[in-house]
Short mmCIF file of C-alpha atoms and ligand atoms in Angstrom, two decimals:
data_model
loop_
_atom_site.label_atom_id
_atom_site.label_comp_id
_atom_site.label_asym_id
_atom_site.label_seq_id
_atom_site.Cartn_x
_atom_site.Cartn_y
_atom_site.Cartn_z
CA MET C 83 36.65 28.98 -49.37
CA SER C 84 37.27 32.56 -50.49
CA GLY C 85 39.74 34.54 -52.54
CA VAL C 86 40.66 31.71 -54.93
CA THR C 87 42.56 33.18 -57.86
CA ASN C 88 44.51 32.30 -61.01
CA ARG C 89 43.93 29.08 -62.89
CA VAL C 90 41.57 27.24 -60.62
CA THR C 91 38.60 25.56 -62.24
CA LEU C 92 35.43 24.96 -60.32
CA LEU C 93 34.21 21.60 -61.59
CA HIS C 94 30.54 20.89 -61.09
CA VAL C 95 30.44 17.21 -60.07
CA CYS C 96 27.30 15.12 -60.59
CA CYS C 97 28.63 11.87 -59.04
CA GLY C 98 31.85 10.05 -58.15
CA PRO C 99 32.33 7.86 -61.26
CA CYS C 100 31.73 10.79 -63.63
CA ALA C 101 34.35 12.91 -61.82
CA LEU C 102 37.35 10.66 -62.47
CA VAL C 103 38.16 11.36 -66.12
CA PRO C 104 37.34 15.10 -66.05
CA VAL C 105 39.59 15.68 -63.02
CA GLN C 106 42.44 13.69 -64.56
CA THR C 107 42.03 15.38 -67.95
CA LEU C 108 41.88 18.91 -66.58
CA ARG C 109 44.98 18.30 -64.51
CA GLU C 110 46.82 16.96 -67.54
CA GLN C 111 45.92 20.29 -69.14
CA GLU C 112 47.43 22.06 -66.14
CA GLU C 113 44.21 23.22 -64.61
CA GLU C 114 43.90 23.09 -60.84
CA VAL C 115 40.52 21.61 -59.90
CA VAL C 116 38.08 22.11 -57.05
CA GLY C 117 34.89 20.02 -57.15
CA LEU C 118 31.42 21.38 -56.40
CA PHE C 119 28.67 18.91 -55.56
CA THR C 120 25.33 20.66 -56.10
CA ASN C 121 22.59 18.48 -57.54
CA PRO C 122 18.99 19.19 -56.46
CA ASN C 123 17.85 16.92 -59.30
CA ILE C 124 18.79 13.79 -57.31
CA HIS C 125 15.69 11.90 -56.29
CA GLY C 126 15.78 10.47 -52.81
CA VAL C 127 17.83 11.66 -49.86
CA GLU C 128 19.47 8.23 -49.46
CA GLU C 129 20.47 8.40 -53.10
CA TYR C 130 21.90 11.87 -52.49
CA PHE C 131 24.02 10.53 -49.64
CA LYS C 132 25.29 7.59 -51.72
CA ARG C 133 26.36 9.84 -54.58
CA ARG C 134 27.89 12.35 -52.20
CA GLU C 135 29.90 9.60 -50.53
CA ALA C 136 31.18 8.37 -53.90
CA VAL C 137 32.25 11.92 -54.78
CA LEU C 138 34.20 12.20 -51.51
CA GLN C 139 35.83 8.82 -52.17
CA ALA C 140 36.85 9.94 -55.68
CA ALA C 141 38.18 13.20 -54.23
CA GLN C 142 40.23 11.33 -51.66
CA ASN C 143 41.67 8.89 -54.19
CA LEU C 144 42.55 11.61 -56.69
CA ASP C 145 43.42 14.15 -54.02
CA PHE C 146 41.31 17.11 -55.03
CA PRO C 147 39.19 19.34 -52.75
CA VAL C 148 35.43 19.13 -53.04
CA ILE C 149 32.72 21.42 -51.71
CA CYS C 150 29.30 19.88 -51.04
CA LEU C 151 26.43 22.38 -50.86
CA ASP C 152 24.42 20.04 -48.64
CA ALA C 153 22.41 22.75 -46.90
CA GLU C 154 21.05 23.78 -50.30
CA TYR C 155 19.92 20.31 -51.32
CA ASP C 156 16.23 20.73 -52.09
CA PRO C 157 14.57 18.71 -54.88
CA ARG C 158 11.74 21.25 -54.99
CA LEU C 159 14.14 23.53 -56.89
CA PHE C 160 14.41 20.84 -59.56
CA PHE C 161 10.67 20.27 -59.79
CA GLN C 162 10.09 24.03 -60.10
CA VAL C 163 12.39 24.41 -63.08
CA VAL C 164 11.13 21.36 -65.00
CA HIS C 165 7.46 21.96 -64.28
CA GLY C 166 5.48 21.91 -67.54
CA ARG C 167 8.40 20.51 -69.56
CA GLU C 168 8.92 17.16 -67.88
CA ASP C 169 9.36 15.37 -71.21
CA HIS C 170 12.11 17.81 -72.28
CA ARG C 171 13.51 18.50 -68.86
CA CYS C 172 17.26 17.94 -69.19
CA PRO C 173 18.31 21.42 -70.40
CA ALA C 174 16.51 23.02 -67.44
CA CYS C 175 18.25 20.55 -65.13
CA TYR C 176 21.67 21.37 -66.62
CA ARG C 177 20.95 25.08 -66.30
CA LEU C 178 19.90 24.82 -62.67
CA ARG C 179 23.18 23.19 -61.69
CA LEU C 180 25.42 25.26 -63.93
CA GLU C 181 23.85 28.53 -62.76
CA ARG C 182 24.70 27.56 -59.19
CA ALA C 183 28.24 26.61 -60.18
CA PHE C 184 28.84 29.92 -61.99
CA ALA C 185 27.36 31.90 -59.09
CA TYR C 186 29.62 30.05 -56.66
CA ALA C 187 32.61 30.61 -58.92
CA LYS C 188 31.86 34.32 -59.08
CA GLU C 189 31.42 34.62 -55.31
CA HIS C 190 34.66 32.79 -54.59
CA GLY C 191 37.00 34.02 -57.33
CA PHE C 192 37.38 30.96 -59.55
CA SER C 193 38.71 31.63 -63.04
CA SER C 194 36.68 29.00 -64.87
CA VAL C 195 33.88 26.48 -64.58
CA SER C 196 33.38 23.05 -66.09
CA THR C 197 31.12 20.09 -65.41
CA THR C 198 31.33 16.32 -65.25
CA LEU C 199 28.13 16.26 -67.32
CA LEU C 200 30.49 16.64 -70.30
CA TYR C 201 31.86 13.17 -69.55
CA SER C 202 28.57 11.31 -69.95
CA ILE C 203 27.71 9.80 -73.32
CA TYR C 204 24.06 9.93 -72.24
CA GLN C 205 23.82 13.69 -71.77
CA ASP C 206 23.11 16.30 -74.43
CA ARG C 207 26.54 17.85 -74.96
CA ASN C 208 25.28 20.59 -77.30
CA ALA C 209 22.74 21.79 -74.76
CA ILE C 210 25.30 21.76 -71.93
CA VAL C 211 27.84 23.71 -73.99
CA ALA C 212 25.25 26.29 -75.10
CA ILE C 213 24.14 26.90 -71.50
CA GLY C 214 27.71 27.04 -70.23
CA ARG C 215 28.73 29.58 -72.89
CA GLU C 216 25.69 31.72 -72.15
CA LEU C 217 26.52 31.77 -68.43
CA ALA C 218 30.15 32.51 -69.23
CA ASP C 219 29.06 35.57 -71.23
CA GLN C 220 26.86 36.72 -68.38
CA THR C 221 29.42 36.29 -65.61
CA GLY C 222 32.77 36.85 -67.33
CA ILE C 223 34.00 33.46 -66.07
CA ARG C 224 35.38 31.03 -68.64
CA PHE C 225 33.47 27.85 -69.41
CA LEU C 226 35.75 24.91 -70.17
CA ASP C 227 33.63 22.96 -72.65
CA ARG C 228 36.11 20.08 -72.89
CA ASP C 229 34.87 16.81 -74.33
CA PHE C 230 35.66 14.12 -71.76
CA ARG C 231 33.64 11.37 -73.45
CA SER C 232 36.61 9.56 -75.02
CA GLY C 233 37.47 8.45 -71.48
CA TRP C 234 34.05 6.88 -70.91
CA GLN C 235 35.19 3.28 -70.57
CA ALA C 236 38.35 4.17 -68.65
CA GLY C 237 36.20 6.03 -66.10
CA ILE C 238 33.87 3.06 -65.71
CA ASP C 239 36.78 0.68 -65.25
CA LEU C 240 38.46 2.86 -62.64
CA SER C 241 35.24 3.47 -60.69
CA ARG C 242 34.69 -0.32 -60.56
CA GLU C 243 38.25 -0.95 -59.49
CA TRP C 244 37.82 1.56 -56.66
CA GLY C 245 34.39 0.22 -55.72
CA LEU C 246 32.67 3.59 -56.13
CA TYR C 247 28.91 3.62 -55.94
CA ARG C 248 27.52 3.52 -59.48
CA GLN C 249 23.93 4.63 -59.78
CA SER C 250 21.48 2.91 -62.08
CA TYR C 251 19.52 6.01 -63.17
CA CYS C 252 20.50 9.51 -64.18
CA GLY C 253 19.20 11.24 -61.08
CA CYS C 254 15.68 12.63 -61.13
CA LEU C 255 12.41 10.88 -60.30
CA TYR C 256 11.50 10.72 -63.98
CA SER C 257 14.74 9.00 -64.93
CA GLU C 258 14.20 6.43 -62.19
CA LEU C 259 10.66 5.80 -63.41
CA GLU C 260 11.91 5.38 -66.97
CA ARG C 261 14.46 2.82 -65.83
CA ARG C 262 11.82 0.87 -63.92
CA ARG C 263 9.04 1.23 -66.48
CA LYS C 264 9.59 -2.21 -68.02
CA LYS C 265 9.35 -3.86 -64.63
CA LEU C 266 6.25 -1.86 -63.73
CA ASN C 267 4.63 -2.90 -67.00
CA ARG C 268 5.60 -6.55 -66.44
CA LEU C 269 4.08 -6.48 -62.96
CA ALA C 270 0.94 -4.87 -64.32
CA ASP C 271 0.63 -7.61 -66.97
CA SER C 272 1.18 -10.42 -64.49
CA SER C 273 -1.31 -9.06 -61.97
CA SER C 274 -4.10 -8.22 -64.39
CA PRO C 275 -7.04 -10.69 -64.44
CA ALA C 276 -6.84 -13.29 -67.24
S1 SF4 J 321 17.36 12.68 -66.79
FE1 SF4 J 321 19.22 13.40 -65.72
S2 SF4 J 321 19.81 15.33 -66.75
FE2 SF4 J 321 17.70 14.85 -67.34
S3 SF4 J 321 16.44 15.96 -65.88
FE3 SF4 J 321 16.70 13.92 -65.03
S4 SF4 J 321 18.51 14.05 -63.70
FE4 SF4 J 321 18.49 15.88 -65.01
#
Protein backbone atom coordinates (compact mmCIF):
# COMPACT_ATOMS: atom_id res chain seq x y z
CA MET A 1 0.00 0.00 0.00
CA SER A 2 1.56 3.33 -0.96
CA GLY A 3 0.58 6.94 -1.36
CA VAL A 4 -2.16 6.93 1.29
CA THR A 5 -3.12 10.52 2.06
CA ASN A 6 -5.57 12.70 3.98
CA ARG A 7 -7.32 11.48 7.09
CA VAL A 8 -6.32 7.86 7.21
CA THR A 9 -5.23 6.50 10.56
CA LEU A 10 -2.88 3.58 10.79
CA LEU A 11 -4.13 1.62 13.79
CA HIS A 12 -1.64 -0.70 15.39
CA VAL A 13 -3.68 -3.81 16.24
CA CYS A 14 -2.57 -6.20 18.99
CA CYS A 15 -5.39 -8.76 18.57
CA GLY A 16 -8.92 -9.16 17.18
CA PRO A 17 -11.01 -8.49 20.31
CA CYS A 18 -9.05 -5.33 21.16
CA ALA A 19 -9.58 -3.94 17.64
CA LEU A 20 -13.38 -3.77 17.73
CA VAL A 21 -14.05 -0.71 19.89
CA PRO A 22 -11.11 1.38 18.60
CA VAL A 23 -12.13 0.84 14.97
CA GLN A 24 -15.77 1.67 15.70
CA THR A 25 -14.84 4.72 17.80
CA LEU A 26 -12.40 6.15 15.28
CA ARG A 27 -14.93 5.76 12.51
CA GLU A 28 -17.57 7.53 14.59
CA GLN A 29 -15.03 10.34 14.81
CA GLU A 30 -14.75 10.30 11.02
CA GLU A 31 -11.33 8.77 10.82
CA GLU A 32 -10.70 6.22 8.10
CA VAL A 33 -8.85 3.24 9.56
CA VAL A 34 -6.27 0.79 8.26
CA GLY A 35 -5.07 -1.88 10.71
CA LEU A 36 -1.44 -2.90 11.14
CA PHE A 37 -0.69 -6.22 12.82
CA THR A 38 2.92 -6.13 14.02
CA ASN A 39 3.56 -7.83 17.35
CA PRO A 40 6.93 -9.54 17.86
CA ASN A 41 6.08 -9.78 21.56
CA ILE A 42 3.69 -12.69 20.93
CA HIS A 43 5.08 -15.87 22.39
CA GLY A 44 4.57 -18.94 20.26
CA VAL A 45 4.07 -19.11 16.51
CA GLU A 46 0.74 -20.95 16.93
CA GLU A 47 -0.40 -18.17 19.22
CA TYR A 48 0.68 -15.63 16.59
CA PHE A 49 -1.44 -17.40 13.98
CA LYS A 50 -4.48 -17.53 16.27
CA ARG A 51 -4.31 -13.82 17.04
CA ARG A 52 -3.66 -12.98 13.39
CA GLU A 53 -6.71 -14.99 12.36
CA ALA A 54 -8.89 -13.19 14.91
CA VAL A 55 -7.66 -9.84 13.57
CA LEU A 56 -8.61 -10.85 10.02
CA GLN A 57 -12.03 -12.01 11.23
CA ALA A 58 -12.58 -8.66 13.01
CA ALA A 59 -11.45 -6.84 9.86
CA GLN A 60 -13.87 -8.81 7.73
CA ASN A 61 -16.81 -8.26 10.08
CA LEU A 62 -16.14 -4.53 10.44
CA ASP A 63 -14.94 -4.13 6.87
CA PHE A 64 -11.60 -2.43 7.35
CA PRO A 65 -8.30 -3.25 5.61
CA VAL A 66 -5.52 -4.79 7.65
CA ILE A 67 -1.84 -5.23 6.89
CA CYS A 68 -0.02 -8.10 8.60
CA LEU A 69 3.77 -7.76 8.71
CA ASP A 70 4.19 -11.53 8.92
CA ALA A 71 7.63 -11.65 7.33
CA GLU A 72 8.90 -9.44 10.15
CA TYR A 73 7.53 -11.58 12.96
CA ASP A 74 10.58 -12.38 15.07
CA PRO A 75 10.29 -12.69 18.88
CA ARG A 76 14.04 -12.12 19.17
CA LEU A 77 13.32 -8.43 18.56
CA PHE A 78 11.13 -8.45 21.66
CA PHE A 79 13.68 -10.26 23.81
CA GLN A 80 16.39 -7.82 22.70
CA VAL A 81 14.45 -4.75 23.79
CA VAL A 82 13.33 -6.12 27.17
CA HIS A 83 16.66 -7.71 28.05
CA GLY A 84 17.77 -6.56 31.51
CA ARG A 85 14.38 -5.01 32.33
CA GLU A 86 12.14 -8.05 32.23
CA ASP A 87 10.29 -7.00 35.39
CA HIS A 88 9.49 -3.56 33.90
CA ARG A 89 9.25 -4.63 30.30
CA CYS A 90 5.93 -3.23 29.07
CA PRO A 91 7.08 0.27 28.02
CA ALA A 92 9.84 -1.25 25.87
CA CYS A 93 7.26 -3.59 24.34
CA TYR A 94 4.90 -0.69 23.56
CA ARG A 95 7.77 1.28 22.05
CA LEU A 96 8.89 -1.58 19.83
CA ARG A 97 5.45 -1.89 18.26
CA LEU A 98 4.68 1.82 18.08
CA GLU A 99 8.05 2.60 16.48
CA ARG A 100 7.25 0.10 13.74
CA ALA A 101 3.77 1.58 13.28
CA PHE A 102 5.10 5.15 12.99
CA ALA A 103 7.83 4.04 10.56
CA TYR A 104 5.24 2.26 8.43
CA ALA A 105 2.95 5.28 8.57
CA LYS A 106 5.79 7.54 7.44
CA GLU A 107 6.79 5.21 4.59
CA HIS A 108 3.22 4.92 3.32
CA GLY A 109 1.81 8.41 3.84
CA PHE A 110 -0.64 7.91 6.71
CA SER A 111 -1.70 11.08 8.51
CA SER A 112 -1.96 9.60 12.00
CA VAL A 113 -1.27 6.57 14.15
CA SER A 114 -3.16 5.02 17.04
CA THR A 115 -3.12 1.69 18.82
CA THR A 116 -5.56 -0.83 20.23
CA LEU A 117 -3.36 -0.93 23.33
CA LEU A 118 -5.35 2.15 24.39
CA TYR A 119 -8.44 -0.04 24.68
CA SER A 120 -7.06 -2.41 27.30
CA ILE A 121 -7.73 -1.68 30.97
CA TYR A 122 -4.66 -3.80 31.75
CA GLN A 123 -2.12 -1.70 29.88
CA ASP A 124 -0.30 1.38 31.14
CA ARG A 125 -2.10 4.18 29.30
CA ASN A 126 0.26 6.92 30.53
CA ALA A 127 3.30 5.07 29.20
CA ILE A 128 1.63 4.39 25.84
CA VAL A 129 0.58 8.02 25.44
CA ALA A 130 4.04 9.33 26.38
CA ILE A 131 5.73 7.05 23.83
CA GLY A 132 3.19 7.85 21.14
CA ARG A 133 3.61 11.62 21.64
CA GLU A 134 7.39 11.30 21.54
CA LEU A 135 7.24 9.37 18.25
CA ALA A 136 4.75 11.89 16.88
CA ASP A 137 7.22 14.70 17.61
CA GLN A 138 10.01 12.78 15.92
CA THR A 139 8.08 11.86 12.78
CA GLY A 140 5.59 14.70 12.33
CA ILE A 141 2.72 12.18 12.24
CA ARG A 142 -0.17 12.74 14.65
CA PHE A 143 -0.72 10.30 17.49
CA LEU A 144 -4.39 9.78 18.31
CA ASP A 145 -4.23 9.13 22.05
CA ARG A 146 -7.96 8.41 22.33
CA ASP A 147 -9.17 6.60 25.43
CA PHE A 148 -11.11 3.55 24.23
CA ARG A 149 -11.42 1.93 27.66
CA SER A 150 -15.05 2.94 28.28
CA GLY A 151 -15.96 0.37 25.62
CA TRP A 152 -14.16 -2.45 27.43
CA GLN A 153 -17.21 -4.58 28.19
CA ALA A 154 -18.90 -3.84 24.86
CA GLY A 155 -15.77 -5.09 23.08
CA ILE A 156 -15.71 -8.28 25.13
CA ASP A 157 -19.38 -8.93 24.46
CA LEU A 158 -19.04 -8.39 20.72
CA SER A 159 -15.90 -10.54 20.43
CA ARG A 160 -17.77 -13.36 22.21
CA GLU A 161 -20.81 -12.95 20.01
CA TRP A 162 -18.59 -13.22 16.93
CA GLY A 163 -16.60 -16.13 18.36
CA LEU A 164 -13.25 -14.36 18.02
CA TYR A 165 -10.26 -16.04 19.59
CA ARG A 166 -9.69 -14.49 23.02
CA GLN A 167 -6.24 -15.09 24.43
CA SER A 168 -5.66 -15.83 28.09
CA TYR A 169 -2.38 -13.92 28.50
CA CYS A 170 -1.13 -10.56 27.32
CA GLY A 171 1.33 -11.88 24.77
CA CYS A 172 4.93 -12.40 25.83
CA LEU A 173 6.52 -15.45 27.45
CA TYR A 174 6.67 -13.66 30.80
CA SER A 175 2.97 -12.86 30.78
CA GLU A 176 2.17 -16.49 30.01
CA LEU A 177 4.39 -17.63 32.86
CA GLU A 178 2.72 -15.18 35.23
CA ARG A 179 -0.70 -16.52 34.27
CA ARG A 180 0.41 -20.10 34.85
CA ARG A 181 2.49 -19.45 37.95
CA LYS A 182 -0.24 -20.55 40.39
CA LYS A 183 -0.64 -23.85 38.57
CA LEU A 184 3.13 -24.38 38.44
CA ASN A 185 3.34 -23.72 42.18
CA ARG A 186 0.43 -26.09 42.87
CA LEU A 187 2.09 -28.83 40.83
CA ALA A 188 5.36 -28.24 42.64
CA ASP A 189 3.60 -28.55 46.02
CA SER A 190 1.76 -31.72 45.06
CA SER A 191 4.85 -33.43 43.66
CA SER A 192 7.25 -32.54 46.46
CA PRO A 193 8.03 -35.38 48.92
CA ALA A 194 5.93 -35.29 52.13
S1 LIG B 1 2.94 -8.16 29.43
FE1 LIG B 1 2.06 -7.56 27.43
S2 LIG B 1 2.64 -5.39 27.12
FE2 LIG B 1 3.93 -6.23 28.76
S3 LIG B 1 5.77 -6.93 27.74
FE3 LIG B 1 4.43 -8.70 27.83
S4 LIG B 1 3.27 -8.68 25.91
FE4 LIG B 1 4.23 -6.66 26.15
